[in-house]
PDB file of C-alpha atoms in Angstrom:
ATOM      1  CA  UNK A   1      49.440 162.390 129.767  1.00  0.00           C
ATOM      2  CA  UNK A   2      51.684 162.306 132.512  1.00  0.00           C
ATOM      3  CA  UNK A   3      49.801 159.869 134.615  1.00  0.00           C
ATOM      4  CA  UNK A   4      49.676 157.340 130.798  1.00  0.00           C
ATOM      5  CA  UNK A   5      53.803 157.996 130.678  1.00  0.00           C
ATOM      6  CA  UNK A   6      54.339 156.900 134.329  1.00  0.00           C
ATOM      7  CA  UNK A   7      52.200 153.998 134.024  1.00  0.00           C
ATOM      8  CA  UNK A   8      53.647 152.618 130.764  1.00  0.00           C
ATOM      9  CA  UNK A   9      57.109 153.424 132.750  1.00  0.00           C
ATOM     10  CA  UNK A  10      56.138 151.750 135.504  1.00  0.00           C
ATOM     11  CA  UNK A  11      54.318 148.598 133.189  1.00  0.00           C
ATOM     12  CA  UNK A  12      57.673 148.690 131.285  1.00  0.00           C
ATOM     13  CA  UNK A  13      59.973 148.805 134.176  1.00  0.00           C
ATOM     14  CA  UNK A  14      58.546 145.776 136.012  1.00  0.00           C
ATOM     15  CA  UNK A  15      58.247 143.221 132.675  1.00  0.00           C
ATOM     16  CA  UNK A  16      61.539 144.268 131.831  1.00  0.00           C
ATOM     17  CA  UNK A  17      63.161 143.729 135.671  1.00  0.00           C
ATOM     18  CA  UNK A  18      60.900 140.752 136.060  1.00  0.00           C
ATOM     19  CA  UNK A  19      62.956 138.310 133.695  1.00  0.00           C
ATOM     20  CA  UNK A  20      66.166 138.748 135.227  1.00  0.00           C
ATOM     21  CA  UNK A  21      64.698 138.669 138.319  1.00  0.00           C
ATOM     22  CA  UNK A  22      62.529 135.588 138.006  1.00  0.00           C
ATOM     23  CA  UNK A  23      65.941 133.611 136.362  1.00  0.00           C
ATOM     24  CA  UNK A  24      68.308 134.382 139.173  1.00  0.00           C
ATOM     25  CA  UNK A  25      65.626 132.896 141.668  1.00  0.00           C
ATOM     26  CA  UNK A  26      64.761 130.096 139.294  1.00  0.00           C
ATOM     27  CA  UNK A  27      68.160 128.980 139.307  1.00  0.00           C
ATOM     28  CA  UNK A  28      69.238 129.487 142.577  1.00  0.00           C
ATOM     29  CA  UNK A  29      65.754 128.335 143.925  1.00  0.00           C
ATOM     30  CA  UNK A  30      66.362 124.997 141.895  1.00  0.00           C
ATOM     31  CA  UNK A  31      69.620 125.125 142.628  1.00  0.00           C
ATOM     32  CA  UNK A  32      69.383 124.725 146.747  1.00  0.00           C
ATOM     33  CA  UNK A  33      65.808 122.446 146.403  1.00  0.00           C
ATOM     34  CA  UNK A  34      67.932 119.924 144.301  1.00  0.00           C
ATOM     35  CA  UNK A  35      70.798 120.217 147.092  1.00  0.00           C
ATOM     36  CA  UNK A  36      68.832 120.213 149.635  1.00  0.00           C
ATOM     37  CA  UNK A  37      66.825 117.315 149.164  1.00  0.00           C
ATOM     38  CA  UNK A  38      69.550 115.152 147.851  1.00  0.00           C
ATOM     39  CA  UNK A  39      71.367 115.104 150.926  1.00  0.00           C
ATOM     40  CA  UNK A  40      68.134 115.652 153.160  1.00  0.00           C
ATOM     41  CA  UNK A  41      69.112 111.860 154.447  1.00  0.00           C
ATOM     42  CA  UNK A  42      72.406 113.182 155.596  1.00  0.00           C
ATOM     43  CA  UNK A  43      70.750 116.146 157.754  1.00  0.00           C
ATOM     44  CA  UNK A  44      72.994 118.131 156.102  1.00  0.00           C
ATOM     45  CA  UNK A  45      70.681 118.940 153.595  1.00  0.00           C
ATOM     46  CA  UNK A  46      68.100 120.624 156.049  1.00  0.00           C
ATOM     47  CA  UNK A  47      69.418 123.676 156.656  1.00  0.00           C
ATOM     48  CA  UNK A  48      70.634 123.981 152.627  1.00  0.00           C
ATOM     49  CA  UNK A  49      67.134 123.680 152.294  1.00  0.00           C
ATOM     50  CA  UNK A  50      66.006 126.472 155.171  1.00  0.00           C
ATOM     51  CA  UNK A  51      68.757 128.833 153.569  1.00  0.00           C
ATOM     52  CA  UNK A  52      67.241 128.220 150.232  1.00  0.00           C
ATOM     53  CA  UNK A  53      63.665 129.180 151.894  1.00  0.00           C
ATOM     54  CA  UNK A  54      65.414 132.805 152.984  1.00  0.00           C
ATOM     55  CA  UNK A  55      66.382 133.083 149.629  1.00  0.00           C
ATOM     56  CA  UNK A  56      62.841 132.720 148.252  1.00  0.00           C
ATOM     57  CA  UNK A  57      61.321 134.865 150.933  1.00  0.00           C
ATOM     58  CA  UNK A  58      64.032 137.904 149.818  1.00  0.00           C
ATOM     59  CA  UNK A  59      62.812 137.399 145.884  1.00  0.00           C
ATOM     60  CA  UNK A  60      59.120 136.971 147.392  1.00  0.00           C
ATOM     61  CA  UNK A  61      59.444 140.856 149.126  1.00  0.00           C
ATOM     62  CA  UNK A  62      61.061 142.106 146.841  1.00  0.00           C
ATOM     63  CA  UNK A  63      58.535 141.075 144.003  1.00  0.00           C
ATOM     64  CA  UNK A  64      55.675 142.294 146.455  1.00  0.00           C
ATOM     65  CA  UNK A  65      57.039 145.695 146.713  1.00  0.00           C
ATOM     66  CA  UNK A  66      57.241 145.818 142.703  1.00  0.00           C
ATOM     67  CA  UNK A  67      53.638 144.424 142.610  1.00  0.00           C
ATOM     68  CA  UNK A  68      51.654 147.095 144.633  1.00  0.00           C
ATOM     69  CA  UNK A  69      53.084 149.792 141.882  1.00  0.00           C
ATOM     70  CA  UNK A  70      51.539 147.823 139.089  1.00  0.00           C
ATOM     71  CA  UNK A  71      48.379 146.736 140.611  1.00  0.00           C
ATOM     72  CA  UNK A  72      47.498 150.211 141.983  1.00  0.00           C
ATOM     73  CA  UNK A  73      46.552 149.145 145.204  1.00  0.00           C
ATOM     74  CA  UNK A  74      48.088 147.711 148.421  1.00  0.00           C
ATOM     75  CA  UNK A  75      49.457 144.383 148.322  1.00  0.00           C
ATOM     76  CA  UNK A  76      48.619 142.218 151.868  1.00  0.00           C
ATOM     77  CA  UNK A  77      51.890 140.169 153.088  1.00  0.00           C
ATOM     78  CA  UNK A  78      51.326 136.866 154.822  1.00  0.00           C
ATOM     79  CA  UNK A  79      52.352 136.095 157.950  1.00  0.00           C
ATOM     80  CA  UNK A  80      55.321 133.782 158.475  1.00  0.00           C
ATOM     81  CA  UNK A  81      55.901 131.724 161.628  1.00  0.00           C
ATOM     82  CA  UNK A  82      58.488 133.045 164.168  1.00  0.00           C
ATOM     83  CA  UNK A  83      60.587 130.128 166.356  1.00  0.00           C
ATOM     84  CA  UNK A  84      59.019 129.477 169.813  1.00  0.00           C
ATOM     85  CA  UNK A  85      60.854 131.402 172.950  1.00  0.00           C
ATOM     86  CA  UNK A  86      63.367 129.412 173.880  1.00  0.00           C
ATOM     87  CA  UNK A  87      64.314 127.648 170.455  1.00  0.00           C
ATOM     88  CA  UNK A  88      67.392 125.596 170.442  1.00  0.00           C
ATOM     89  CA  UNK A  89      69.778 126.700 167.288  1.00  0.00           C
ATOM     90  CA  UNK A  90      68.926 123.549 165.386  1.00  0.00           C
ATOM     91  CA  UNK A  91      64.800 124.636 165.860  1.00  0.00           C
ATOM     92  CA  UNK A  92      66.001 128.300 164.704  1.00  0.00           C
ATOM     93  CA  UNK A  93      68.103 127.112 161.575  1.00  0.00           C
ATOM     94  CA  UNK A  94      65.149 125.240 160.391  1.00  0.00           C
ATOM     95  CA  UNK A  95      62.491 127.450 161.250  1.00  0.00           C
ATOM     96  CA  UNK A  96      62.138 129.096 157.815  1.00  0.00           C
ATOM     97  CA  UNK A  97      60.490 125.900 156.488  1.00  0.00           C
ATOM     98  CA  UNK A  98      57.940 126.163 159.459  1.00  0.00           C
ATOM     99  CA  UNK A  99      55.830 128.722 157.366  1.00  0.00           C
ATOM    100  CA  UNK A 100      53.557 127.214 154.970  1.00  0.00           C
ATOM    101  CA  UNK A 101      54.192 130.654 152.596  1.00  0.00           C
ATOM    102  CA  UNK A 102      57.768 129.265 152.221  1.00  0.00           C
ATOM    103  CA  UNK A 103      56.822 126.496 150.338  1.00  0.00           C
ATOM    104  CA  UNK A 104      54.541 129.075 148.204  1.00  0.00           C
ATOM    105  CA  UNK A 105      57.310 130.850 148.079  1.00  0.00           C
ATOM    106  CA  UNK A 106      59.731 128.471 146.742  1.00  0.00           C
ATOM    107  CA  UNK A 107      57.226 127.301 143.997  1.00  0.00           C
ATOM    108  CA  UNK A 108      56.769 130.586 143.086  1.00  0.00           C
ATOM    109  CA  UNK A 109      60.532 131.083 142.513  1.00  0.00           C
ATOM    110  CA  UNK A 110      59.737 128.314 139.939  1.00  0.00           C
ATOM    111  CA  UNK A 111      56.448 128.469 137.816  1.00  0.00           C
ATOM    112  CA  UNK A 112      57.273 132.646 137.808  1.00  0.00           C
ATOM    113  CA  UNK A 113      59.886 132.400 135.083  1.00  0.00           C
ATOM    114  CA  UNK A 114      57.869 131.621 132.127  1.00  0.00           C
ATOM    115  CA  UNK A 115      55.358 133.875 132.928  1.00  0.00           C
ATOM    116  CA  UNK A 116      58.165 137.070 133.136  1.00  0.00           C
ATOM    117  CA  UNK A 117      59.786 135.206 129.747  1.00  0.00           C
ATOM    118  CA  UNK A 118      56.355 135.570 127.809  1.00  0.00           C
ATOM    119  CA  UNK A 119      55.768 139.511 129.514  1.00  0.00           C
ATOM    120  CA  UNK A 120      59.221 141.037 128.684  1.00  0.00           C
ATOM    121  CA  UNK A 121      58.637 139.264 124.700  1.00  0.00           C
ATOM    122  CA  UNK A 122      55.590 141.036 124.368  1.00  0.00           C
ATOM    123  CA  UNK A 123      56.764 144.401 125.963  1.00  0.00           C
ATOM    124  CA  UNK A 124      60.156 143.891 124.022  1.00  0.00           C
ATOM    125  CA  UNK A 125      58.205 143.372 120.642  1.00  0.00           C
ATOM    126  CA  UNK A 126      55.919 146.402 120.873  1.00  0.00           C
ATOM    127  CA  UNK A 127      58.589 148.949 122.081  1.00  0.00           C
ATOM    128  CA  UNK A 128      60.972 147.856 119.428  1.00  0.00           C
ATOM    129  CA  UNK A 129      57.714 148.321 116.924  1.00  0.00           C
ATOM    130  CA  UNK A 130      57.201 151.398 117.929  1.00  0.00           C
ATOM    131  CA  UNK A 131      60.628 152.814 118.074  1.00  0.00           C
ATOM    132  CA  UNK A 132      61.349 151.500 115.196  1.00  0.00           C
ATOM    133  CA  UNK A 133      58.315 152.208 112.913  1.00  0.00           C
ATOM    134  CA  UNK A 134      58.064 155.879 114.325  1.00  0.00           C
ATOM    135  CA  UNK A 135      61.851 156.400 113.153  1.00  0.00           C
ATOM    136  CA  UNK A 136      61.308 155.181 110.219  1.00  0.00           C
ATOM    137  CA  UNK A 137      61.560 157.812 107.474  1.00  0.00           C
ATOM    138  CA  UNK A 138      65.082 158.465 109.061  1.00  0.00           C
ATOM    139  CA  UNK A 139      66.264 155.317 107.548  1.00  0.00           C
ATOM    140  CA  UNK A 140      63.991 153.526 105.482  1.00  0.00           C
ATOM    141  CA  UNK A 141      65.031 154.976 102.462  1.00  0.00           C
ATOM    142  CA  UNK A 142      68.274 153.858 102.647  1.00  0.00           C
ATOM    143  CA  UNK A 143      66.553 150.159 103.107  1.00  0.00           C
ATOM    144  CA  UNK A 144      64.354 150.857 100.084  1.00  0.00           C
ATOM    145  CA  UNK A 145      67.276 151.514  97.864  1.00  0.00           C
ATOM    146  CA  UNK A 146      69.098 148.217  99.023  1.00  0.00           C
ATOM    147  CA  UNK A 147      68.524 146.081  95.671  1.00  0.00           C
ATOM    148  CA  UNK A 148      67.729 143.159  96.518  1.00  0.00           C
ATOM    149  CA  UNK A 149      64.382 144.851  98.720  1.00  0.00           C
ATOM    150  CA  UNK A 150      61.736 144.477  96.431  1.00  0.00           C
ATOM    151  CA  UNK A 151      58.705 146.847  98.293  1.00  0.00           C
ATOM    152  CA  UNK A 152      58.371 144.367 101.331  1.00  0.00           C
ATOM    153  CA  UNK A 153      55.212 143.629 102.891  1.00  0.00           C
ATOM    154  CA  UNK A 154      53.187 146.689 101.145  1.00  0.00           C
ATOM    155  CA  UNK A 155      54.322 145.140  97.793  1.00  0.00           C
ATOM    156  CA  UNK A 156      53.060 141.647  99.110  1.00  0.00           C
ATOM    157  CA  UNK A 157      49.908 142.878 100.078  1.00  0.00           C
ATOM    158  CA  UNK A 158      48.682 144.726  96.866  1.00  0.00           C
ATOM    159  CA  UNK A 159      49.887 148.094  98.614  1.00  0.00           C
ATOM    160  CA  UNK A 160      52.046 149.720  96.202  1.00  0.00           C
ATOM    161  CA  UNK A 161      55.010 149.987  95.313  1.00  0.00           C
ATOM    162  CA  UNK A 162      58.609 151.827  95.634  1.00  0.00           C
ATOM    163  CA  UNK A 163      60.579 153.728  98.134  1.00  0.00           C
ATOM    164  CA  UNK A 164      57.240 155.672  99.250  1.00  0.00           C
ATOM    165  CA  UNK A 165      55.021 153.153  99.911  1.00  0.00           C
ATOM    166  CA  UNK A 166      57.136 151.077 101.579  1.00  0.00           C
ATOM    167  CA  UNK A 167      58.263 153.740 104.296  1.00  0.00           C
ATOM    168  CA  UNK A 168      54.910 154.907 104.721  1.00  0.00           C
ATOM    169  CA  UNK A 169      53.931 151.183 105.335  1.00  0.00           C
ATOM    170  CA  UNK A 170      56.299 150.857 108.032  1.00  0.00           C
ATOM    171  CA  UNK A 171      55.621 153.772 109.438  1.00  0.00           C
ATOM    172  CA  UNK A 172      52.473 153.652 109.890  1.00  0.00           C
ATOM    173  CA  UNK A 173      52.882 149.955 111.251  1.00  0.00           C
ATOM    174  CA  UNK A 174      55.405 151.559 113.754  1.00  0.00           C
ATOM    175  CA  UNK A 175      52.575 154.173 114.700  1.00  0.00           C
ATOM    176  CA  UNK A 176      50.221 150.913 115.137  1.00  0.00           C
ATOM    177  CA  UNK A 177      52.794 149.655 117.828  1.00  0.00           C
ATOM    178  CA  UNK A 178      52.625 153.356 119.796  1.00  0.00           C
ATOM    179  CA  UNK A 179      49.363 153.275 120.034  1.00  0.00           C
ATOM    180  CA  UNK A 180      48.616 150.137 121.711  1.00  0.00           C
ATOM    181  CA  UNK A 181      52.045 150.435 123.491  1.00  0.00           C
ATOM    182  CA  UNK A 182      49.820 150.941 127.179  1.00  0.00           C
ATOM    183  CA  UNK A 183      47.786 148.608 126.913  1.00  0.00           C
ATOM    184  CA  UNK A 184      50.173 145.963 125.881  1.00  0.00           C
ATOM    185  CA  UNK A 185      52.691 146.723 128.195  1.00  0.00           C
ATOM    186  CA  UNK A 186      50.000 146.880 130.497  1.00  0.00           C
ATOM    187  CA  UNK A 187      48.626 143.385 130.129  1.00  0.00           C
ATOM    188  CA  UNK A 188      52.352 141.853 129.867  1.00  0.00           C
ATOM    189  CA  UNK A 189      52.822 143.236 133.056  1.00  0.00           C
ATOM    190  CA  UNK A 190      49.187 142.039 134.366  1.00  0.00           C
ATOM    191  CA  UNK A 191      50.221 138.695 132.920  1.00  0.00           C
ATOM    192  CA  UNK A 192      53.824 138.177 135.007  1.00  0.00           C
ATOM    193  CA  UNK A 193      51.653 139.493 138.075  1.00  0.00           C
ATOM    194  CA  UNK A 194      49.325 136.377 138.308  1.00  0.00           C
ATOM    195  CA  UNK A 195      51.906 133.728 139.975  1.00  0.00           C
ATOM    196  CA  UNK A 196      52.900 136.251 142.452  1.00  0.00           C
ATOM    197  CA  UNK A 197      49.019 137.382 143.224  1.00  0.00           C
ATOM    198  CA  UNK A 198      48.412 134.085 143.547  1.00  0.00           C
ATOM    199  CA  UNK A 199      50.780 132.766 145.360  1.00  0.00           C
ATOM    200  CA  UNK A 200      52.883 135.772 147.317  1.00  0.00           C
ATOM    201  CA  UNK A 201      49.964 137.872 148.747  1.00  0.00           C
ATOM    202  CA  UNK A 202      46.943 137.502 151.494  1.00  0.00           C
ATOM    203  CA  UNK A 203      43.959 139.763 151.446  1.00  0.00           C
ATOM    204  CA  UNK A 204      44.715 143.455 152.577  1.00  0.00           C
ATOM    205  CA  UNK A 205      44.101 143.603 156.125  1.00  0.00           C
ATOM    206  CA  UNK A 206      41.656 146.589 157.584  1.00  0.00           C
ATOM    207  CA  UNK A 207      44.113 148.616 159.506  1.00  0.00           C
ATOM    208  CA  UNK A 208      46.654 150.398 156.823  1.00  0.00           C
ATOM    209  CA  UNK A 209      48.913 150.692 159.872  1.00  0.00           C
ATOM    210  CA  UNK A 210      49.473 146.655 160.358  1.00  0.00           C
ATOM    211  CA  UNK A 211      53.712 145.627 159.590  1.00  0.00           C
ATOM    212  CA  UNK A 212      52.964 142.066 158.620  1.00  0.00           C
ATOM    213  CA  UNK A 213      50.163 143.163 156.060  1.00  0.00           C
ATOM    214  CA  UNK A 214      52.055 146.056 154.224  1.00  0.00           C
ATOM    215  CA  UNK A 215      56.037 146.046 155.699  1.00  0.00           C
ATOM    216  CA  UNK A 216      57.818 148.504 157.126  1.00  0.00           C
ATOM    217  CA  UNK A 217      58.674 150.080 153.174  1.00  0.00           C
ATOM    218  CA  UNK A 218      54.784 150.969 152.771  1.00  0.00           C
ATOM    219  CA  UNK A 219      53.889 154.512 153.294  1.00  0.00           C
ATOM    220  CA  UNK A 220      51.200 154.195 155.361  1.00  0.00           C
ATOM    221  CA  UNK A 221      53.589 152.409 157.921  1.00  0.00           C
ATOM    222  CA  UNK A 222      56.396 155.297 157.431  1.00  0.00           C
ATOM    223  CA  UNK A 223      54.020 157.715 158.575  1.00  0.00           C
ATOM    224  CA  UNK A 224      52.548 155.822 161.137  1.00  0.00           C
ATOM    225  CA  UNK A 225      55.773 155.338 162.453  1.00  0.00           C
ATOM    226  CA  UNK A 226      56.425 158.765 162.624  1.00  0.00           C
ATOM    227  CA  UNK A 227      53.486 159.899 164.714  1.00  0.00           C
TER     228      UNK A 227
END
């Protein structure tokens, strides 16, 4: 039971961070592209556009950390290109867009937001069923005594009438919602995972020890590092 509570907290936690998340780097994602590449023909807009790659790479680790909690498992970082020895400061400024994974990084900033829009709906729906439904017979009768509530949806569908049948209705609706609150939750959260899967993450390399595969917040790299 404990193990089912963490992993609907965990589930929960990540839909409902995710849309927040996902619209600050949408819009400040769009935000720099659309600078940047209006006043690319100035130059100027180069290095709008490298900080704007930064930016993406900062949502893209932070979204990787979240992801190896949900998916159970490690989640393999890809490798981004460092500037050569020697690198003049224009070469460094600009080196961010050297790395193909900034460019997956920067569409991920965009195509991620509908995805985390459609997860935190569905995880917002069936909490708010449940919580709602299970507290019920705390309030319902008041609801069932409002006049102008005529037995609801139990009354609608044939299944009696009154103050009775319409809070057991709801409640058991409500009871409905807390028992398919995991897996819900759980395939919201699966669902707002597939852009950054796809796009964010390499195969997990062999060695459990490697920095560019795991980064230096995995535990496996903590305690190697302590050896």
């Amino acid at each position: 039971m404990t193990t089912l509570r963490r992993r609907i907290a965990t589930d929960t936690r990540y839909t409902f961070m995710g849309l927040p998340a996902t619209l600050a780097s949408f819009g400040l994602v769009v935000t720099g592209v659309a600078a940047g590449l209006g006043s690319a023909v100035a130059v100027v807009g180069l290095p709008v556009l490298a900080a704007t790659a930064v930016l993406a790479r900062n949502f893209a680790e932070s979204e990787r950390e979240s992801l190896a909690d949900v998916l159970r498992r490690p989640v393999g970082r890809p490798v981004y290109a460092r500037p050569p020895a020697g690198a003049g400061r224009w070469r460094r400024t600009l080196n961010p867009l050297a790395s193909p994974q900034a460019w997956m990084d920067l569409l991920h900033a965009v195509v991620a937001f509908p995805f985390a829009l459609v997860a935190f709906v569905i995880t917002t729906v069936w909490w708010a069923g449940a919580v709602a439904g299970l507290t019920f017979p705390l309030y319902g009768w008041i609801i069932a005594g409002i006049p102008d509530v005529d037995g609801g949806l139990p009354a609608f569908l044939g299944l009696g009438t009154g103050a009775t049948a319409f809070v057991m209705f709801n409640t058991a609706a409500g009871a409905l919602f807390a028992l398919t609150l995991a897996p819900a939750v759980r395939v919201a959260a699966l669902l707002r995972a597939v852009p950054a899967q796809l796009l964010l993450t390499r195969p997990v390399v062999e060695s459990p020890y490697d920095l560019h595969a795991y980064g230096v917040t995995h535990p496996a790299y903590r305690a190697a590092a302590q050896l």
